[in-house]
Amino acid sequence: MMHWFEGPLAAFDTETTGVDVERDRIVSAALVAQDTAGGRVRVTRWLVNPGVPVPPGATEIHGLTDDHLQRNGRWPAPVMDEIARALAESCATGRPLVVMNAPFDLTLLDRELKRHRASSLARYLDGVSMRVVDPRVLDKHLDRYRKGRRTLTDLCASYEVVLDGAHDAAADATASLELVRAVCRRFSTRLERLSPSELHTLQATWHAAQARGLEAWFAKSGTPEAVDPSWPLRPELPAAA
């Protein structure tokens, strides 16, 4: 019997102007789908003119300049609508959605929908079950004592997954998808009895525990820092009084 992680999966990734989900913007995004392990990957890409300057530090990471985005990118409002609809349609088919560090990409998309569509990701997903698989959360839980960083590049190296063209949204999404297959194969005895829905619920618990552990580590090291335990989407910040 084929396990679910060898079957249909989709993966989502973004490139952005920075790492603040409340203020930064999406400049490119990709949704990839694969029906079976080793099968053809179908890619949908979006390029966005964010309407704000792209900091040099962000351009150094993903290579997207203001000039390129102004010439080739589309306005955010229709793009965010297309992305959210595409995610909802993919999830409606029952495909698990792979998102590396899900609270970043999904929260940023949610805030962009609020900014440009006066909407939210939850509204697009109304009546649709989103079953997210986050390779970062999986790896941190299943191989918690392994030392070293757990970026996408590091995890791909650890699980022998090819990452060709890092920091391109389509390349990162494709690698994340293959990474989930690799992680689940390595730890199949612990995961094979879990459905994607059950795994989604467990990851929320695992991520919260990981956040508490990281917060405790920051405090112990003398640099206290709050770590949001929410997964796969961070709640909206309360409006200013």
PDB file of C-alpha atoms in Angstrom:
ATOM      1  CA  MET A   1       0.000   0.000   0.000  1.00  0.00           C
ATOM      2  CA  MET A   2       1.360   3.399  -1.010  1.00  0.00           C
ATOM      3  CA  HIS A   3       1.695   5.854   1.853  1.00  0.00           C
ATOM      4  CA  TRP A   4       0.139   9.285   1.459  1.00  0.00           C
ATOM      5  CA  PHE A   5       3.552  10.952   1.362  1.00  0.00           C
ATOM      6  CA  GLU A   6       4.379   9.064  -1.825  1.00  0.00           C
ATOM      7  CA  GLY A   7       1.209  10.341  -3.494  1.00  0.00           C
ATOM      8  CA  PRO A   8      -0.226  13.730  -4.501  1.00  0.00           C
ATOM      9  CA  LEU A   9       1.381  16.741  -2.814  1.00  0.00           C
ATOM     10  CA  ALA A  10       1.479  20.473  -3.463  1.00  0.00           C
ATOM     11  CA  ALA A  11       4.023  22.976  -2.148  1.00  0.00           C
ATOM     12  CA  PHE A  12       3.973  26.755  -1.747  1.00  0.00           C
ATOM     13  CA  ASP A  13       6.781  29.261  -1.320  1.00  0.00           C
ATOM     14  CA  THR A  14       7.332  33.021  -1.503  1.00  0.00           C
ATOM     15  CA  GLU A  15      10.172  35.474  -1.915  1.00  0.00           C
ATOM     16  CA  THR A  16       9.725  38.742  -0.074  1.00  0.00           C
ATOM     17  CA  THR A  17      11.010  42.203   0.778  1.00  0.00           C
ATOM     18  CA  GLY A  18      12.019  41.035   4.268  1.00  0.00           C
ATOM     19  CA  VAL A  19      11.154  38.867   7.246  1.00  0.00           C
ATOM     20  CA  ASP A  20       8.457  40.925   9.000  1.00  0.00           C
ATOM     21  CA  VAL A  21       5.144  39.261   8.193  1.00  0.00           C
ATOM     22  CA  GLU A  22       3.195  42.319   9.315  1.00  0.00           C
ATOM     23  CA  ARG A  23       5.016  44.845   7.140  1.00  0.00           C
ATOM     24  CA  ASP A  24       6.955  43.124   4.372  1.00  0.00           C
ATOM     25  CA  ARG A  25       5.599  42.214   0.950  1.00  0.00           C
ATOM     26  CA  ILE A  26       5.579  39.266  -1.429  1.00  0.00           C
ATOM     27  CA  VAL A  27       7.606  39.809  -4.612  1.00  0.00           C
ATOM     28  CA  SER A  28       7.308  36.315  -6.071  1.00  0.00           C
ATOM     29  CA  ALA A  29       5.473  33.103  -5.276  1.00  0.00           C
ATOM     30  CA  ALA A  30       5.100  29.607  -6.621  1.00  0.00           C
ATOM     31  CA  LEU A  31       2.752  26.682  -6.210  1.00  0.00           C
ATOM     32  CA  VAL A  32       4.019  23.309  -7.382  1.00  0.00           C
ATOM     33  CA  ALA A  33       2.067  20.064  -7.606  1.00  0.00           C
ATOM     34  CA  GLN A  34       3.145  16.479  -8.101  1.00  0.00           C
ATOM     35  CA  ASP A  35       0.788  13.504  -8.353  1.00  0.00           C
ATOM     36  CA  THR A  36       3.253  10.833  -7.291  1.00  0.00           C
ATOM     37  CA  ALA A  37       6.855  10.604  -6.121  1.00  0.00           C
ATOM     38  CA  GLY A  38       9.157  10.980  -9.115  1.00  0.00           C
ATOM     39  CA  GLY A  39       6.351  12.248 -11.318  1.00  0.00           C
ATOM     40  CA  ARG A  40       6.192  15.428 -13.366  1.00  0.00           C
ATOM     41  CA  VAL A  41       6.073  18.637 -11.347  1.00  0.00           C
ATOM     42  CA  ARG A  42       3.570  21.290 -12.427  1.00  0.00           C
ATOM     43  CA  VAL A  43       4.557  24.840 -11.508  1.00  0.00           C
ATOM     44  CA  THR A  44       2.517  28.030 -11.254  1.00  0.00           C
ATOM     45  CA  ARG A  45       4.555  31.202 -10.723  1.00  0.00           C
ATOM     46  CA  TRP A  46       3.665  34.760  -9.795  1.00  0.00           C
ATOM     47  CA  LEU A  47       5.858  37.870 -10.002  1.00  0.00           C
ATOM     48  CA  VAL A  48       4.703  40.922  -8.057  1.00  0.00           C
ATOM     49  CA  ASN A  49       5.474  44.623  -8.217  1.00  0.00           C
ATOM     50  CA  PRO A  50       5.042  45.260  -4.469  1.00  0.00           C
ATOM     51  CA  GLY A  51       4.692  49.022  -4.800  1.00  0.00           C
ATOM     52  CA  VAL A  52       7.443  49.565  -2.226  1.00  0.00           C
ATOM     53  CA  PRO A  53      11.238  49.537  -2.585  1.00  0.00           C
ATOM     54  CA  VAL A  54      12.968  46.173  -2.275  1.00  0.00           C
ATOM     55  CA  PRO A  55      15.799  46.481   0.274  1.00  0.00           C
ATOM     56  CA  PRO A  56      19.262  45.657  -1.095  1.00  0.00           C
ATOM     57  CA  GLY A  57      19.610  42.864   1.465  1.00  0.00           C
ATOM     58  CA  ALA A  58      16.510  41.138   0.088  1.00  0.00           C
ATOM     59  CA  THR A  59      17.701  41.549  -3.497  1.00  0.00           C
ATOM     60  CA  GLU A  60      21.002  39.939  -2.530  1.00  0.00           C
ATOM     61  CA  ILE A  61      19.077  36.852  -1.421  1.00  0.00           C
ATOM     62  CA  HIS A  62      16.582  36.340  -4.255  1.00  0.00           C
ATOM     63  CA  GLY A  63      18.038  38.534  -7.014  1.00  0.00           C
ATOM     64  CA  LEU A  64      14.829  40.467  -7.698  1.00  0.00           C
ATOM     65  CA  THR A  65      15.449  44.180  -8.183  1.00  0.00           C
ATOM     66  CA  ASP A  66      13.088  47.135  -8.122  1.00  0.00           C
ATOM     67  CA  ASP A  67      13.637  47.687 -11.843  1.00  0.00           C
ATOM     68  CA  HIS A  68      12.892  44.069 -12.743  1.00  0.00           C
ATOM     69  CA  LEU A  69       9.754  43.948 -10.621  1.00  0.00           C
ATOM     70  CA  GLN A  70       8.465  47.274 -11.933  1.00  0.00           C
ATOM     71  CA  ARG A  71       8.977  46.095 -15.519  1.00  0.00           C
ATOM     72  CA  ASN A  72       7.742  42.535 -15.171  1.00  0.00           C
ATOM     73  CA  GLY A  73       5.744  42.253 -11.957  1.00  0.00           C
ATOM     74  CA  ARG A  74       1.976  42.588 -11.664  1.00  0.00           C
ATOM     75  CA  TRP A  75       0.054  44.666  -9.165  1.00  0.00           C
ATOM     76  CA  PRO A  76      -0.448  42.855  -5.856  1.00  0.00           C
ATOM     77  CA  ALA A  77      -4.277  42.890  -5.610  1.00  0.00           C
ATOM     78  CA  PRO A  78      -5.070  40.510  -8.492  1.00  0.00           C
ATOM     79  CA  VAL A  79      -2.029  38.355  -7.779  1.00  0.00           C
ATOM     80  CA  MET A  80      -2.928  37.790  -4.122  1.00  0.00           C
ATOM     81  CA  ASP A  81      -6.431  36.810  -5.202  1.00  0.00           C
ATOM     82  CA  GLU A  82      -5.017  34.309  -7.709  1.00  0.00           C
ATOM     83  CA  ILE A  83      -2.601  32.814  -5.185  1.00  0.00           C
ATOM     84  CA  ALA A  84      -5.267  32.384  -2.510  1.00  0.00           C
ATOM     85  CA  ARG A  85      -7.699  30.839  -5.001  1.00  0.00           C
ATOM     86  CA  ALA A  86      -5.008  28.475  -6.271  1.00  0.00           C
ATOM     87  CA  LEU A  87      -4.176  27.330  -2.736  1.00  0.00           C
ATOM     88  CA  ALA A  88      -7.858  26.831  -1.926  1.00  0.00           C
ATOM     89  CA  GLU A  89      -8.450  24.861  -5.132  1.00  0.00           C
ATOM     90  CA  SER A  90      -5.419  22.669  -4.469  1.00  0.00           C
ATOM     91  CA  CYS A  91      -6.461  21.998  -0.874  1.00  0.00           C
ATOM     92  CA  ALA A  92     -10.018  21.230  -2.004  1.00  0.00           C
ATOM     93  CA  THR A  93      -8.673  18.271  -3.998  1.00  0.00           C
ATOM     94  CA  GLY A  94      -7.342  16.773  -0.754  1.00  0.00           C
ATOM     95  CA  ARG A  95      -3.677  17.377  -1.491  1.00  0.00           C
ATOM     96  CA  PRO A  96      -1.545  18.047   1.583  1.00  0.00           C
ATOM     97  CA  LEU A  97       0.148  21.451   1.238  1.00  0.00           C
ATOM     98  CA  VAL A  98       3.884  21.544   1.925  1.00  0.00           C
ATOM     99  CA  VAL A  99       5.139  24.875   3.287  1.00  0.00           C
ATOM    100  CA  MET A 100       8.617  25.211   4.737  1.00  0.00           C
ATOM    101  CA  ASN A 101       8.324  27.401   7.857  1.00  0.00           C
ATOM    102  CA  ALA A 102       4.593  27.719   7.233  1.00  0.00           C
ATOM    103  CA  PRO A 103       3.873  30.529   9.742  1.00  0.00           C
ATOM    104  CA  PHE A 104       6.027  32.865   7.667  1.00  0.00           C
ATOM    105  CA  ASP A 105       4.689  32.303   4.144  1.00  0.00           C
ATOM    106  CA  LEU A 106       1.053  31.705   5.054  1.00  0.00           C
ATOM    107  CA  THR A 107       0.879  34.622   7.488  1.00  0.00           C
ATOM    108  CA  LEU A 108       2.515  36.962   4.990  1.00  0.00           C
ATOM    109  CA  LEU A 109      -0.013  35.902   2.334  1.00  0.00           C
ATOM    110  CA  ASP A 110      -2.834  36.466   4.824  1.00  0.00           C
ATOM    111  CA  ARG A 111      -1.589  39.995   5.556  1.00  0.00           C
ATOM    112  CA  GLU A 112      -1.218  40.760   1.856  1.00  0.00           C
ATOM    113  CA  LEU A 113      -4.825  39.671   1.337  1.00  0.00           C
ATOM    114  CA  LYS A 114      -5.878  41.974   4.146  1.00  0.00           C
ATOM    115  CA  ARG A 115      -3.821  44.828   2.697  1.00  0.00           C
ATOM    116  CA  HIS A 116      -4.863  44.519  -0.948  1.00  0.00           C
ATOM    117  CA  ARG A 117      -8.171  42.621  -0.904  1.00  0.00           C
ATOM    118  CA  ALA A 118      -9.695  43.545   2.481  1.00  0.00           C
ATOM    119  CA  SER A 119      -9.913  39.792   2.977  1.00  0.00           C
ATOM    120  CA  SER A 120      -8.050  36.926   4.628  1.00  0.00           C
ATOM    121  CA  LEU A 121      -6.700  33.498   3.818  1.00  0.00           C
ATOM    122  CA  ALA A 122      -9.405  31.982   6.021  1.00  0.00           C
ATOM    123  CA  ARG A 123     -12.124  33.499   3.815  1.00  0.00           C
ATOM    124  CA  TYR A 124     -10.656  31.904   0.704  1.00  0.00           C
ATOM    125  CA  LEU A 125     -10.403  28.592   2.539  1.00  0.00           C
ATOM    126  CA  ASP A 126     -13.961  28.735   3.870  1.00  0.00           C
ATOM    127  CA  GLY A 127     -15.255  25.174   3.836  1.00  0.00           C
ATOM    128  CA  VAL A 128     -11.902  23.811   2.656  1.00  0.00           C
ATOM    129  CA  SER A 129      -9.624  21.716   4.841  1.00  0.00           C
ATOM    130  CA  MET A 130      -6.009  22.882   4.615  1.00  0.00           C
ATOM    131  CA  ARG A 131      -3.666  20.099   5.713  1.00  0.00           C
ATOM    132  CA  VAL A 132      -0.203  21.631   5.961  1.00  0.00           C
ATOM    133  CA  VAL A 133       3.032  19.669   6.163  1.00  0.00           C
ATOM    134  CA  ASP A 134       6.022  21.707   7.346  1.00  0.00           C
ATOM    135  CA  PRO A 135       9.383  19.936   6.878  1.00  0.00           C
ATOM    136  CA  ARG A 136      11.048  22.234   9.395  1.00  0.00           C
ATOM    137  CA  VAL A 137       8.592  21.291  12.152  1.00  0.00           C
ATOM    138  CA  LEU A 138       8.787  17.602  11.217  1.00  0.00           C
ATOM    139  CA  ASP A 139      12.576  17.498  11.279  1.00  0.00           C
ATOM    140  CA  LYS A 140      12.863  19.421  14.555  1.00  0.00           C
ATOM    141  CA  HIS A 141      10.488  16.990  16.220  1.00  0.00           C
ATOM    142  CA  LEU A 142      11.668  13.732  14.678  1.00  0.00           C
ATOM    143  CA  ASP A 143      15.417  14.434  14.879  1.00  0.00           C
ATOM    144  CA  ARG A 144      15.430  16.922  17.728  1.00  0.00           C
ATOM    145  CA  TYR A 145      18.927  16.210  19.030  1.00  0.00           C
ATOM    146  CA  ARG A 146      20.753  16.676  15.733  1.00  0.00           C
ATOM    147  CA  LYS A 147      22.955  19.744  15.935  1.00  0.00           C
ATOM    148  CA  GLY A 148      23.174  22.412  13.281  1.00  0.00           C
ATOM    149  CA  ARG A 149      20.912  24.822  11.476  1.00  0.00           C
ATOM    150  CA  ARG A 150      17.641  23.762   9.888  1.00  0.00           C
ATOM    151  CA  THR A 151      17.249  26.075   6.935  1.00  0.00           C
ATOM    152  CA  LEU A 152      15.924  24.625   3.692  1.00  0.00           C
ATOM    153  CA  THR A 153      19.477  24.388   2.357  1.00  0.00           C
ATOM    154  CA  ASP A 154      20.674  22.594   5.490  1.00  0.00           C
ATOM    155  CA  LEU A 155      17.754  20.162   5.534  1.00  0.00           C
ATOM    156  CA  CYS A 156      18.151  19.346   1.855  1.00  0.00           C
ATOM    157  CA  ALA A 157      21.801  18.531   2.489  1.00  0.00           C
ATOM    158  CA  SER A 158      20.906  16.365   5.488  1.00  0.00           C
ATOM    159  CA  TYR A 159      18.242  14.398   3.580  1.00  0.00           C
ATOM    160  CA  GLU A 160      20.116  14.342   0.252  1.00  0.00           C
ATOM    161  CA  VAL A 161      17.484  16.355  -1.586  1.00  0.00           C
ATOM    162  CA  VAL A 162      18.550  18.378  -4.616  1.00  0.00           C
ATOM    163  CA  LEU A 163      18.013  22.132  -4.211  1.00  0.00           C
ATOM    164  CA  ASP A 164      18.781  23.696  -7.556  1.00  0.00           C
ATOM    165  CA  GLY A 165      18.501  27.496  -7.533  1.00  0.00           C
ATOM    166  CA  ALA A 166      17.879  28.297  -3.864  1.00  0.00           C
ATOM    167  CA  HIS A 167      15.789  31.404  -3.113  1.00  0.00           C
ATOM    168  CA  ASP A 168      13.752  31.039  -6.261  1.00  0.00           C
ATOM    169  CA  ALA A 169      10.182  30.413  -5.118  1.00  0.00           C
ATOM    170  CA  ALA A 170       9.567  27.522  -7.523  1.00  0.00           C
ATOM    171  CA  ALA A 171      12.908  25.872  -6.756  1.00  0.00           C
ATOM    172  CA  ASP A 172      12.390  26.192  -3.000  1.00  0.00           C
ATOM    173  CA  ALA A 173       8.813  24.865  -3.202  1.00  0.00           C
ATOM    174  CA  THR A 174       9.918  21.880  -5.278  1.00  0.00           C
ATOM    175  CA  ALA A 175      12.757  21.091  -2.883  1.00  0.00           C
ATOM    176  CA  SER A 176      10.399  21.414   0.109  1.00  0.00           C
ATOM    177  CA  LEU A 177       8.025  18.922  -1.480  1.00  0.00           C
ATOM    178  CA  GLU A 178      10.822  16.415  -2.056  1.00  0.00           C
ATOM    179  CA  LEU A 179      12.115  17.085   1.452  1.00  0.00           C
ATOM    180  CA  VAL A 180       8.776  16.081   2.998  1.00  0.00           C
ATOM    181  CA  ARG A 181       8.875  12.823   1.065  1.00  0.00           C
ATOM    182  CA  ALA A 182      12.444  12.211   2.268  1.00  0.00           C
ATOM    183  CA  VAL A 183      11.705  13.038   5.929  1.00  0.00           C
ATOM    184  CA  CYS A 184       8.618  10.832   5.953  1.00  0.00           C
ATOM    185  CA  ARG A 185      10.523   7.944   4.387  1.00  0.00           C
ATOM    186  CA  ARG A 186      13.312   8.201   6.949  1.00  0.00           C
ATOM    187  CA  PHE A 187      10.835   8.222   9.836  1.00  0.00           C
ATOM    188  CA  SER A 188       8.152   6.101   8.194  1.00  0.00           C
ATOM    189  CA  THR A 189       7.727   3.822  11.207  1.00  0.00           C
ATOM    190  CA  ARG A 190       6.643   6.856  13.242  1.00  0.00           C
ATOM    191  CA  LEU A 191       4.542   8.545  10.570  1.00  0.00           C
ATOM    192  CA  GLU A 192       3.029   5.932   8.287  1.00  0.00           C
ATOM    193  CA  ARG A 193      -0.022   5.358  10.495  1.00  0.00           C
ATOM    194  CA  LEU A 194      -0.832   9.068  10.651  1.00  0.00           C
ATOM    195  CA  SER A 195      -3.170  10.686   8.152  1.00  0.00           C
ATOM    196  CA  PRO A 196      -2.302  14.165   6.813  1.00  0.00           C
ATOM    197  CA  SER A 197      -5.096  15.596   8.983  1.00  0.00           C
ATOM    198  CA  GLU A 198      -3.705  13.945  12.111  1.00  0.00           C
ATOM    199  CA  LEU A 199      -0.208  15.098  11.233  1.00  0.00           C
ATOM    200  CA  HIS A 200      -1.442  18.658  10.728  1.00  0.00           C
ATOM    201  CA  THR A 201      -2.887  18.671  14.252  1.00  0.00           C
ATOM    202  CA  LEU A 202       0.266  17.174  15.753  1.00  0.00           C
ATOM    203  CA  GLN A 203       2.519  19.713  14.034  1.00  0.00           C
ATOM    204  CA  ALA A 204       0.651  22.555  15.716  1.00  0.00           C
ATOM    205  CA  THR A 205       1.463  20.961  19.078  1.00  0.00           C
ATOM    206  CA  TRP A 206       5.060  20.212  18.099  1.00  0.00           C
ATOM    207  CA  HIS A 207       5.655  23.746  16.834  1.00  0.00           C
ATOM    208  CA  ALA A 208       4.287  25.257  20.043  1.00  0.00           C
ATOM    209  CA  ALA A 209       6.665  23.102  22.095  1.00  0.00           C
ATOM    210  CA  GLN A 210       9.559  24.066  19.813  1.00  0.00           C
ATOM    211  CA  ALA A 211       8.700  27.745  20.240  1.00  0.00           C
ATOM    212  CA  ARG A 212       8.674  27.410  24.022  1.00  0.00           C
ATOM    213  CA  GLY A 213      12.021  25.656  23.920  1.00  0.00           C
ATOM    214  CA  LEU A 214      13.554  28.331  21.713  1.00  0.00           C
ATOM    215  CA  GLU A 215      12.177  31.073  23.948  1.00  0.00           C
ATOM    216  CA  ALA A 216      13.721  29.360  26.983  1.00  0.00           C
ATOM    217  CA  TRP A 217      17.048  29.100  25.152  1.00  0.00           C
ATOM    218  CA  PHE A 218      16.970  32.832  24.342  1.00  0.00           C
ATOM    219  CA  ALA A 219      16.269  33.630  28.004  1.00  0.00           C
ATOM    220  CA  LYS A 220      19.063  31.364  29.199  1.00  0.00           C
ATOM    221  CA  SER A 221      21.518  32.966  26.788  1.00  0.00           C
ATOM    222  CA  GLY A 222      20.677  36.423  28.118  1.00  0.00           C
ATOM    223  CA  THR A 223      18.826  37.642  25.015  1.00  0.00           C
ATOM    224  CA  PRO A 224      15.127  37.247  25.865  1.00  0.00           C
ATOM    225  CA  GLU A 225      12.937  37.110  22.784  1.00  0.00           C
ATOM    226  CA  ALA A 226       9.308  36.133  22.311  1.00  0.00           C
ATOM    227  CA  VAL A 227       8.676  33.265  19.869  1.00  0.00           C
ATOM    228  CA  ASP A 228       5.172  32.934  18.439  1.00  0.00           C
ATOM    229  CA  PRO A 229       3.840  29.411  19.086  1.00  0.00           C
ATOM    230  CA  SER A 230       1.088  29.655  16.445  1.00  0.00           C
ATOM    231  CA  TRP A 231       1.144  27.289  13.479  1.00  0.00           C
ATOM    232  CA  PRO A 232       0.526  27.220  10.527  1.00  0.00           C
ATOM    233  CA  LEU A 233      -0.780  30.799  10.668  1.00  0.00           C
ATOM    234  CA  ARG A 234      -0.126  33.556  13.157  1.00  0.00           C
ATOM    235  CA  PRO A 235      -3.125  35.445  14.529  1.00  0.00           C
ATOM    236  CA  GLU A 236      -3.604  39.059  13.581  1.00  0.00           C
ATOM    237  CA  LEU A 237      -2.033  41.584  15.900  1.00  0.00           C
ATOM    238  CA  PRO A 238      -4.612  43.553  17.913  1.00  0.00           C
ATOM    239  CA  ALA A 239      -5.452  46.905  16.366  1.00  0.00           C
ATOM    240  CA  ALA A 240      -3.835  49.927  17.963  1.00  0.00           C
ATOM    241  CA  ALA A 241      -6.092  51.748  20.417  1.00  0.00           C
TER     242      ALA A 241
END
